[in-house]
Amino acid sequence: MNAPSRRIAHLDMDAFYASVELLRYPELRGLPVVIGGRGDRQPAMREDGSRRFARLRDYAGRGVVTTSTYEARALGVFSGMGVMKAAQLAPDAVLLPADFDAYRHYSRLFKAAVAGIAPQIEDRGIDEIYIDLSGFPGDTLMLAQRIKQAVRDATGLSCSIGVTPNKLLSKICSDLEKPDGLTVLSLADIPNRIWPLPVRKINGIGPKATEKLAALGIATIAELARAEPALLQAHFGRGYAGWLHEAAHGIDERPVITHSEPKSISRETTFERDLHARHDRATLSEIFTALCTRVAEDLQRKAYLGRTIGIKLRFDDFRTVTRDLTLPAPTADPAVIRRAAGECLRRVPLNRKLRLLGVRASALSSSSAPQDADTPPQGELPLNSGR
DNA sequence: GCAAATGTCGCCGTTTGA
DNA sequence: CGGATCAAACGGCGACAT
């Protein structure tokens, strides 16, 4: 009655954006390079054909580091760090703007290369995937090596792979020997290889939970594994506590999901400077409308309609609020979205300056699917029987 | 005076309908 | 009819992820 043991791989591209840039600019290999900021200007060409790259020290703005090469990481520059902060640590590092079209291109290439070997793939964003290798014959190490080579042949890029009986452990393992790593673990390896790691390595334990666990004297996965379930439950609630316990013991039965539909589509932007609701009203309104238009375009391009429209505001003190509104009928019309988003905005007291504005469409349906009989297309009022 | 953009999920309080 | 309950939808929001 036991479910057969699975063989699940997690593949993570190494410093993906930065590595793609190095394909384009091989002269940067070995240097600290940072992708980030909001520049869209590509490096300028000099007379002699060499390129003039921007340095971190030249940057002014509020962008964050999206990716950095391992040389930059050695200087203390990591993802999510403010570019200004990074510039203090590595003023000479090269700064490149993100080129998402290029990254998407290489993303398709590496995924197609893997699919040529093992088609059961779960997409986890642009640079990582899970692969279900259960039922593949042959040696795990060799199979994983084959996949790594296929990725390298297709893209010129390296990746790191973890292979274990489940997604949770494989995700941890793909990170253990980065870059160009390959880690294969069985359940018997958990005490030696997983338990010594900090709890933060578990996908799903973020900064908040890590902090709370630390306050309980729990820093490693081993300590979490032997924590009293009642203690965890008292601090995290039943559901999350149960999950913590299972995760610490390497238990995870989640399947590899090979197909899924998006739940929401959104656009947001951080302003170059904080904007005042009244003083900068015209600017804000323009940005707001543009965001609505972009969301509408995204919906149309992907053939979706949204029935719930929401907004997101971030104030100068970094406080974030959201509001949303469910419409009588789904839409992809920029004017309808703009009106709904405007309704949401009216419900927010604007006492502080704003640093970010976002617009989102959720409760998505396919725009080619037939409408539900209760929700006629285009803003007609539903007929009310009685009253 | 620093901290992006996009997306998913879970929890909770409120409302509504039965 | 009042009260108790329950489920579903909605809206807000936090946590987490890449």
Short mmCIF file of C-alpha atoms (C1' of nucleotides) in Angstrom, two decimals:
data_model
loop_
_atom_site.label_atom_id
_atom_site.label_comp_id
_atom_site.label_asym_id
_atom_site.label_seq_id
_atom_site.Cartn_x
_atom_site.Cartn_y
_atom_site.Cartn_z
CA MET A 1 0.00 0.00 0.00
CA ASN A 2 3.07 2.19 0.15
CA ALA A 3 3.39 4.75 -2.61
CA PRO A 4 6.46 3.96 -4.67
CA SER A 5 9.40 6.22 -3.95
CA ARG A 6 9.80 9.02 -6.45
CA ARG A 7 12.85 10.54 -8.08
CA ILE A 8 12.45 14.32 -8.35
CA ALA A 9 15.02 16.76 -9.68
CA HIS A 10 15.25 20.47 -9.07
CA LEU A 11 17.28 22.35 -11.65
CA ASP A 12 18.43 25.88 -10.97
CA MET A 13 20.37 27.95 -13.48
CA ASP A 14 23.54 29.47 -12.01
CA ALA A 15 23.40 33.28 -11.59
CA PHE A 16 21.06 33.16 -14.56
CA TYR A 17 20.69 36.78 -15.72
CA ALA A 18 24.33 37.53 -15.12
CA SER A 19 25.42 34.38 -16.95
CA VAL A 20 23.31 35.28 -19.98
CA GLU A 21 24.96 38.70 -20.05
CA LEU A 22 28.38 37.04 -19.97
CA LEU A 23 27.48 35.12 -23.12
CA ARG A 24 26.99 38.50 -24.78
CA TYR A 25 29.93 40.27 -23.19
CA PRO A 26 32.60 37.58 -22.73
CA GLU A 27 35.14 40.25 -21.84
CA LEU A 28 33.33 40.59 -18.49
CA ARG A 29 34.09 37.02 -17.41
CA GLY A 30 35.88 36.90 -14.10
CA LEU A 31 34.74 40.41 -13.13
CA PRO A 32 32.17 41.43 -10.56
CA VAL A 33 29.03 42.16 -12.59
CA VAL A 34 25.67 43.24 -11.27
CA ILE A 35 22.31 43.19 -13.05
CA GLY A 36 19.92 45.74 -11.71
CA GLY A 37 18.72 49.27 -11.54
CA ARG A 38 16.20 50.59 -13.95
CA GLY A 39 18.49 51.58 -16.78
CA ASP A 40 17.41 50.61 -20.25
CA ARG A 41 20.52 51.95 -21.90
CA GLN A 42 22.79 49.22 -23.18
CA PRO A 43 26.56 49.66 -22.89
CA ALA A 44 27.98 52.18 -25.39
CA MET A 45 30.47 51.15 -28.05
CA ARG A 46 33.82 52.92 -28.16
CA GLU A 47 35.65 53.90 -31.39
CA ASP A 48 37.96 50.90 -31.11
CA GLY A 49 35.04 48.52 -30.86
CA SER A 50 35.39 47.89 -27.14
CA ARG A 51 32.45 48.64 -24.91
CA ARG A 52 32.09 51.20 -22.20
CA PHE A 53 30.32 49.64 -19.27
CA ALA A 54 28.66 51.57 -16.50
CA ARG A 55 30.13 51.05 -13.04
CA LEU A 56 28.16 50.71 -9.85
CA ARG A 57 29.67 53.97 -8.61
CA ASP A 58 27.98 55.86 -11.46
CA TYR A 59 24.52 54.80 -10.38
CA ALA A 60 21.96 57.07 -8.79
CA GLY A 61 18.48 55.78 -8.06
CA ARG A 62 16.45 53.38 -5.95
CA GLY A 63 16.86 50.15 -7.88
CA VAL A 64 17.81 46.82 -6.36
CA VAL A 65 20.29 44.16 -7.43
CA THR A 66 18.50 41.47 -9.41
CA THR A 67 21.45 39.13 -9.89
CA SER A 68 25.19 39.30 -9.47
CA THR A 69 28.09 37.17 -10.65
CA TYR A 70 29.89 35.05 -8.10
CA GLU A 71 32.76 37.54 -8.17
CA ALA A 72 30.35 40.28 -7.08
CA ARG A 73 28.85 38.03 -4.41
CA ALA A 74 32.35 37.52 -3.03
CA LEU A 75 32.36 41.28 -2.42
CA GLY A 76 29.11 41.05 -0.49
CA VAL A 77 26.72 42.03 -3.28
CA PHE A 78 23.56 39.91 -3.31
CA SER A 79 20.11 39.89 -4.89
CA GLY A 80 17.60 42.24 -3.36
CA MET A 81 20.22 44.66 -2.10
CA GLY A 82 19.84 48.31 -3.04
CA VAL A 83 22.14 49.22 -5.91
CA MET A 84 23.33 52.25 -3.95
CA LYS A 85 24.32 49.99 -1.08
CA ALA A 86 26.05 47.59 -3.47
CA ALA A 87 27.98 50.51 -4.93
CA GLN A 88 29.58 51.13 -1.57
CA LEU A 89 30.78 47.54 -1.38
CA ALA A 90 31.90 47.23 -4.99
CA PRO A 91 32.13 50.63 -6.69
CA ASP A 92 34.10 49.21 -9.64
CA ALA A 93 31.67 46.39 -10.39
CA VAL A 94 30.02 46.57 -13.80
CA LEU A 95 26.33 47.44 -13.77
CA LEU A 96 24.10 46.14 -16.53
CA PRO A 97 20.39 46.76 -17.06
CA ALA A 98 18.12 43.71 -17.12
CA ASP A 99 17.15 42.40 -20.57
CA PHE A 100 14.18 40.18 -19.94
CA ASP A 101 13.65 39.30 -23.58
CA ALA A 102 17.11 37.74 -23.65
CA TYR A 103 16.52 35.86 -20.39
CA ARG A 104 13.18 34.54 -21.62
CA HIS A 105 14.88 33.34 -24.78
CA TYR A 106 17.51 31.35 -22.86
CA SER A 107 14.82 30.15 -20.47
CA ARG A 108 12.94 28.57 -23.35
CA LEU A 109 16.15 27.05 -24.68
CA PHE A 110 17.14 25.34 -21.45
CA LYS A 111 13.63 24.11 -20.72
CA ALA A 112 13.30 22.68 -24.22
CA ALA A 113 16.66 20.95 -23.81
CA VAL A 114 15.50 19.30 -20.58
CA ALA A 115 12.14 18.40 -22.07
CA GLY A 116 13.98 16.53 -24.81
CA ILE A 117 15.21 14.13 -22.14
CA ALA A 118 12.48 14.24 -19.49
CA PRO A 119 9.13 15.85 -20.38
CA GLN A 120 7.54 15.91 -16.90
CA ILE A 121 8.52 19.46 -16.02
CA GLU A 122 7.09 21.95 -13.54
CA ASP A 123 7.84 25.55 -14.35
CA ARG A 124 9.06 27.59 -11.40
CA GLY A 125 9.74 30.88 -13.04
CA ILE A 126 12.34 31.91 -15.53
CA ASP A 127 15.40 30.08 -14.21
CA GLU A 128 14.28 26.94 -12.42
CA ILE A 129 12.20 23.82 -12.88
CA TYR A 130 11.29 20.59 -11.17
CA ILE A 131 11.61 17.41 -13.21
CA ASP A 132 9.89 14.14 -12.37
CA LEU A 133 12.37 11.40 -13.15
CA SER A 134 10.36 8.63 -11.51
CA GLY A 135 10.07 5.71 -13.82
CA PHE A 136 13.23 6.58 -15.72
CA PRO A 137 15.57 3.65 -15.81
CA GLY A 138 19.24 3.94 -15.10
CA ASP A 139 21.65 5.59 -12.78
CA THR A 140 20.47 8.88 -11.25
CA LEU A 141 23.87 10.53 -11.40
CA MET A 142 24.29 9.73 -15.07
CA LEU A 143 20.80 10.88 -15.91
CA ALA A 144 21.36 14.19 -14.12
CA GLN A 145 24.73 14.60 -15.85
CA ARG A 146 23.02 14.09 -19.18
CA ILE A 147 20.52 16.82 -18.36
CA LYS A 148 23.25 19.23 -17.29
CA GLN A 149 25.15 18.56 -20.51
CA ALA A 150 22.02 19.06 -22.59
CA VAL A 151 21.45 22.43 -20.93
CA ARG A 152 25.06 23.40 -21.54
CA ASP A 153 24.93 22.32 -25.18
CA ALA A 154 21.72 24.25 -25.79
CA THR A 155 22.68 27.46 -24.00
CA GLY A 156 26.35 27.54 -23.03
CA LEU A 157 25.17 27.97 -19.44
CA SER A 158 25.72 25.92 -16.32
CA CYS A 159 23.09 24.84 -13.85
CA SER A 160 22.89 23.06 -10.54
CA ILE A 161 20.71 20.03 -9.91
CA GLY A 162 19.44 18.29 -6.80
CA VAL A 163 17.83 14.86 -7.06
CA THR A 164 15.92 13.35 -4.11
CA PRO A 165 12.58 11.64 -3.43
CA ASN A 166 10.69 14.95 -3.30
CA LYS A 167 10.55 18.63 -4.32
CA LEU A 168 11.36 19.99 -0.89
CA LEU A 169 14.64 18.10 -0.56
CA SER A 170 15.62 18.57 -4.19
CA LYS A 171 15.18 22.32 -3.89
CA ILE A 172 17.53 22.35 -0.92
CA CYS A 173 20.03 20.11 -2.69
CA SER A 174 20.26 22.06 -5.92
CA ASP A 175 21.65 24.89 -3.81
CA LEU A 176 24.21 22.85 -1.90
CA GLU A 177 27.00 22.73 -4.45
CA LYS A 178 26.31 25.77 -6.60
CA PRO A 179 27.56 26.67 -9.17
CA ASP A 180 27.62 23.75 -11.62
CA GLY A 181 26.55 21.45 -8.79
CA LEU A 182 24.95 18.03 -8.67
CA THR A 183 23.68 16.58 -5.40
CA VAL A 184 21.82 13.30 -5.12
CA LEU A 185 20.30 12.36 -1.78
CA SER A 186 18.18 9.56 -0.38
CA LEU A 187 16.02 9.74 2.73
CA ALA A 188 18.79 8.03 4.68
CA ASP A 189 21.04 11.03 4.05
CA ILE A 190 18.70 13.48 5.79
CA PRO A 191 20.33 13.41 9.24
CA ASN A 192 23.80 13.98 7.83
CA ARG A 193 23.14 16.35 4.95
CA ILE A 194 19.90 18.20 5.74
CA TRP A 195 19.64 18.48 9.50
CA PRO A 196 22.82 20.55 9.99
CA LEU A 197 21.47 23.27 7.67
CA PRO A 198 19.79 26.44 8.93
CA VAL A 199 15.96 26.39 8.82
CA ARG A 200 16.05 29.22 6.30
CA LYS A 201 17.16 26.72 3.63
CA ILE A 202 13.67 25.23 3.62
CA ASN A 203 11.58 26.68 0.82
CA GLY A 204 8.62 28.22 2.62
CA ILE A 205 10.49 29.36 5.72
CA GLY A 206 11.18 33.02 5.05
CA PRO A 207 12.64 35.84 7.14
CA LYS A 208 9.64 36.11 9.49
CA ALA A 209 9.40 32.43 10.36
CA THR A 210 13.17 32.20 10.70
CA GLU A 211 13.10 35.04 13.20
CA LYS A 212 10.30 33.48 15.22
CA LEU A 213 12.03 30.11 15.28
CA ALA A 214 15.27 31.71 16.40
CA ALA A 215 13.41 33.25 19.32
CA LEU A 216 12.40 29.70 20.30
CA GLY A 217 16.02 28.58 20.16
CA ILE A 218 15.53 26.80 16.83
CA ALA A 219 18.17 27.61 14.24
CA THR A 220 18.92 24.34 12.41
CA ILE A 221 16.64 21.88 10.68
CA ALA A 222 17.74 19.27 13.22
CA GLU A 223 16.46 21.45 16.04
CA LEU A 224 13.22 21.96 14.16
CA ALA A 225 12.89 18.22 13.61
CA ARG A 226 13.04 17.48 17.31
CA ALA A 227 11.01 20.49 18.43
CA GLU A 228 7.91 19.70 20.47
CA PRO A 229 4.88 19.76 18.12
CA ALA A 230 2.85 21.47 20.84
CA LEU A 231 5.41 24.27 21.04
CA LEU A 232 5.33 24.83 17.29
CA GLN A 233 1.56 24.74 17.28
CA ALA A 234 1.37 27.36 20.00
CA HIS A 235 3.45 29.78 17.96
CA PHE A 236 2.55 29.04 14.35
CA GLY A 237 -0.96 27.61 14.30
CA ARG A 238 -1.99 24.09 13.42
CA GLY A 239 -1.45 24.09 9.69
CA TYR A 240 1.91 25.75 9.49
CA ALA A 241 3.23 23.89 12.56
CA GLY A 242 2.35 20.55 11.01
CA TRP A 243 4.03 21.54 7.80
CA LEU A 244 7.17 22.69 9.65
CA HIS A 245 7.44 19.34 11.39
CA GLU A 246 7.04 17.36 8.20
CA ALA A 247 9.42 19.56 6.27
CA ALA A 248 12.11 19.13 8.92
CA HIS A 249 11.77 15.37 8.51
CA GLY A 250 12.07 15.62 4.74
CA ILE A 251 8.45 14.68 4.13
CA ASP A 252 6.81 16.22 1.08
CA GLU A 253 4.28 14.54 -1.18
CA ARG A 254 3.53 17.45 -3.50
CA PRO A 255 3.32 16.30 -7.10
CA VAL A 256 5.21 17.83 -9.99
CA ILE A 257 2.64 20.08 -11.66
CA THR A 258 3.18 20.05 -15.40
CA HIS A 259 0.43 22.51 -16.28
CA SER A 260 -1.07 25.54 -14.57
CA GLU A 261 -2.98 28.70 -15.41
CA PRO A 262 -2.09 32.16 -14.13
CA LYS A 263 -4.17 33.46 -11.22
CA SER A 264 -3.47 37.14 -11.64
CA ILE A 265 -1.80 39.62 -13.97
CA SER A 266 -0.33 42.82 -12.60
CA ARG A 267 1.85 45.81 -13.29
CA GLU A 268 3.49 48.05 -10.77
CA THR A 269 6.08 50.76 -10.69
CA THR A 270 8.26 52.49 -8.15
CA PHE A 271 8.61 56.21 -8.81
CA GLU A 272 11.95 57.92 -9.13
CA ARG A 273 10.91 60.13 -6.24
CA ASP A 274 8.04 59.93 -3.79
CA LEU A 275 4.92 61.56 -5.15
CA HIS A 276 2.32 63.58 -3.32
CA ALA A 277 -1.33 62.66 -3.83
CA ARG A 278 -2.42 66.24 -4.44
CA HIS A 279 0.71 68.09 -5.49
CA ASP A 280 1.65 65.43 -8.06
CA ARG A 281 -1.90 64.53 -8.93
CA ALA A 282 -1.44 64.87 -12.69
CA THR A 283 1.71 62.74 -12.76
CA LEU A 284 0.12 60.08 -10.59
CA SER A 285 -2.99 59.98 -12.69
CA GLU A 286 -0.93 59.52 -15.83
CA ILE A 287 1.07 56.67 -14.31
CA PHE A 288 -2.09 55.09 -12.92
CA THR A 289 -3.80 55.10 -16.30
CA ALA A 290 -0.69 53.75 -17.99
CA LEU A 291 -0.57 50.84 -15.55
CA CYS A 292 -4.24 50.05 -16.23
CA THR A 293 -3.54 50.14 -19.95
CA ARG A 294 -0.61 47.78 -19.62
CA VAL A 295 -2.63 45.33 -17.54
CA ALA A 296 -5.38 45.48 -20.18
CA GLU A 297 -2.82 44.81 -22.92
CA ASP A 298 -1.36 41.91 -20.99
CA LEU A 299 -4.83 40.43 -20.52
CA GLN A 300 -5.66 40.79 -24.19
CA ARG A 301 -2.33 39.41 -25.38
CA LYS A 302 -2.73 36.36 -23.18
CA ALA A 303 -6.45 36.03 -23.95
CA TYR A 304 -7.72 36.48 -20.42
CA LEU A 305 -10.43 38.51 -18.77
CA GLY A 306 -10.26 39.66 -15.18
CA ARG A 307 -13.26 40.03 -12.93
CA THR A 308 -11.48 41.43 -9.89
CA ILE A 309 -9.43 44.60 -10.27
CA GLY A 310 -7.08 45.63 -7.51
CA ILE A 311 -4.54 48.28 -6.70
CA LYS A 312 -1.45 48.34 -4.55
CA LEU A 313 0.09 51.38 -2.95
CA ARG A 314 3.37 51.70 -1.14
CA PHE A 315 3.91 54.78 1.00
CA ASP A 316 7.16 56.57 1.69
CA ASP A 317 7.42 54.67 4.99
CA PHE A 318 7.22 51.39 3.00
CA ARG A 319 3.80 50.53 4.32
CA THR A 320 1.80 48.71 1.66
CA VAL A 321 -1.95 48.64 1.21
CA THR A 322 -4.15 46.91 -1.33
CA ARG A 323 -7.74 47.37 -2.30
CA ASP A 324 -9.78 45.47 -4.81
CA LEU A 325 -13.14 45.43 -6.41
CA THR A 326 -15.02 42.63 -8.08
CA LEU A 327 -16.92 43.64 -11.19
CA PRO A 328 -20.27 42.26 -12.35
CA ALA A 329 -18.59 40.99 -15.52
CA PRO A 330 -15.02 40.08 -16.45
CA THR A 331 -13.14 42.57 -18.59
CA ALA A 332 -9.93 43.35 -20.45
CA ASP A 333 -10.99 46.89 -21.27
CA PRO A 334 -8.51 49.56 -20.15
CA ALA A 335 -11.26 52.10 -19.46
CA VAL A 336 -13.25 49.66 -17.34
CA ILE A 337 -10.12 48.67 -15.46
CA ARG A 338 -9.20 52.31 -14.97
CA ARG A 339 -12.62 53.10 -13.54
CA ALA A 340 -12.56 50.13 -11.18
CA ALA A 341 -9.01 50.91 -10.07
CA GLY A 342 -10.08 54.52 -9.48
CA GLU A 343 -12.89 53.26 -7.23
CA CYS A 344 -10.34 51.26 -5.26
CA LEU A 345 -8.08 54.28 -4.94
CA ARG A 346 -10.87 56.39 -3.46
CA ARG A 347 -11.04 53.98 -0.54
CA VAL A 348 -7.45 54.66 0.50
CA PRO A 349 -6.64 57.60 2.76
CA LEU A 350 -3.69 59.36 1.16
CA ASN A 351 -1.89 60.94 4.07
CA ARG A 352 1.67 60.07 3.13
CA LYS A 353 3.64 60.40 -0.06
CA LEU A 354 3.62 57.43 -2.41
CA ARG A 355 6.59 55.50 -3.69
CA LEU A 356 4.85 52.74 -5.64
CA LEU A 357 1.62 52.20 -7.51
CA GLY A 358 0.36 48.90 -8.90
CA VAL A 359 -2.68 47.55 -10.73
CA ARG A 360 -3.77 43.94 -10.79
CA ALA A 361 -6.41 41.80 -12.46
CA SER A 362 -7.43 38.53 -10.83
CA ALA A 363 -10.30 36.04 -10.91
CA LEU A 364 -9.14 35.36 -14.44
CA SER A 365 -11.09 33.55 -17.11
CA SER A 366 -10.27 32.76 -20.68
CA SER A 367 -11.54 35.43 -23.05
CA SER A 368 -12.42 32.74 -25.60
CA ALA A 369 -14.46 30.69 -23.15
CA PRO A 370 -18.25 31.05 -23.19
CA GLN A 371 -19.63 33.39 -20.56
CA ASP A 372 -21.47 32.10 -17.55
CA ALA A 373 -25.22 32.59 -17.95
CA ASP A 374 -25.35 34.67 -14.77
CA THR A 375 -22.68 37.11 -15.89
CA PRO A 376 -23.60 38.56 -19.26
CA PRO A 377 -20.71 40.07 -21.27
CA GLN A 378 -20.11 43.86 -21.24
CA GLY A 379 -21.47 45.98 -18.44
CA GLU A 380 -25.16 45.06 -18.71
CA LEU A 381 -27.00 45.14 -15.44
CA PRO A 382 -28.07 41.74 -14.22
CA LEU A 383 -31.84 41.60 -14.13
CA ASN A 384 -33.20 41.48 -10.66
CA SER A 385 -36.24 39.33 -10.20
CA GLY A 386 -38.47 40.62 -7.46
CA ARG A 387 -37.59 43.34 -4.96
"C1'" DG B 1 17.63 59.03 3.76
"C1'" DC B 2 16.90 52.78 1.26
"C1'" DA B 3 14.12 48.74 0.04
"C1'" DA B 4 12.11 46.12 -7.80
"C1'" DA B 5 8.62 43.65 -10.21
"C1'" DT B 6 5.53 39.99 -10.54
"C1'" DG B 7 3.05 36.32 -8.79
"C1'" DT B 8 1.06 32.57 -5.42
"C1'" DC B 9 -1.01 31.16 -1.28
"C1'" DG B 10 -3.11 31.14 3.29
"C1'" DC B 11 -5.59 33.27 7.00
"C1'" DC B 12 -9.04 36.13 8.83
"C1'" DG B 13 -13.04 39.14 9.32
"C1'" DT B 14 -17.29 40.46 7.18
"C1'" DT B 15 -21.21 39.88 4.43
"C1'" DT B 16 -24.71 37.27 2.36
"C1'" DG B 17 -27.72 33.63 1.39
"C1'" DA B 18 -29.90 29.53 2.93
"C1'" DC C 1 -40.09 33.67 14.28
"C1'" DG C 2 -35.67 33.71 16.53
"C1'" DG C 3 -31.50 31.63 17.00
"C1'" DA C 4 -27.76 28.79 15.60
"C1'" DT C 5 -24.96 27.45 11.89
"C1'" DC C 6 -22.70 26.93 7.69
"C1'" DA C 7 -20.71 27.78 3.28
"C1'" DA C 8 -19.22 30.75 -0.20
"C1'" DA C 9 -17.70 35.05 -1.82
"C1'" DC C 10 -15.27 38.99 -0.99
"C1'" DG C 11 -11.70 42.10 0.61
"C1'" DG C 12 -7.52 43.00 3.18
"C1'" DC C 13 -3.18 41.69 4.15
"C1'" DG C 14 0.98 39.31 5.28
"C1'" DA C 15 4.46 35.91 4.04
"C1'" DC C 16 7.08 34.00 0.67
"C1'" DA C 17 9.15 33.10 -3.81
"C1'" DT C 18 12.03 34.15 -8.13
#
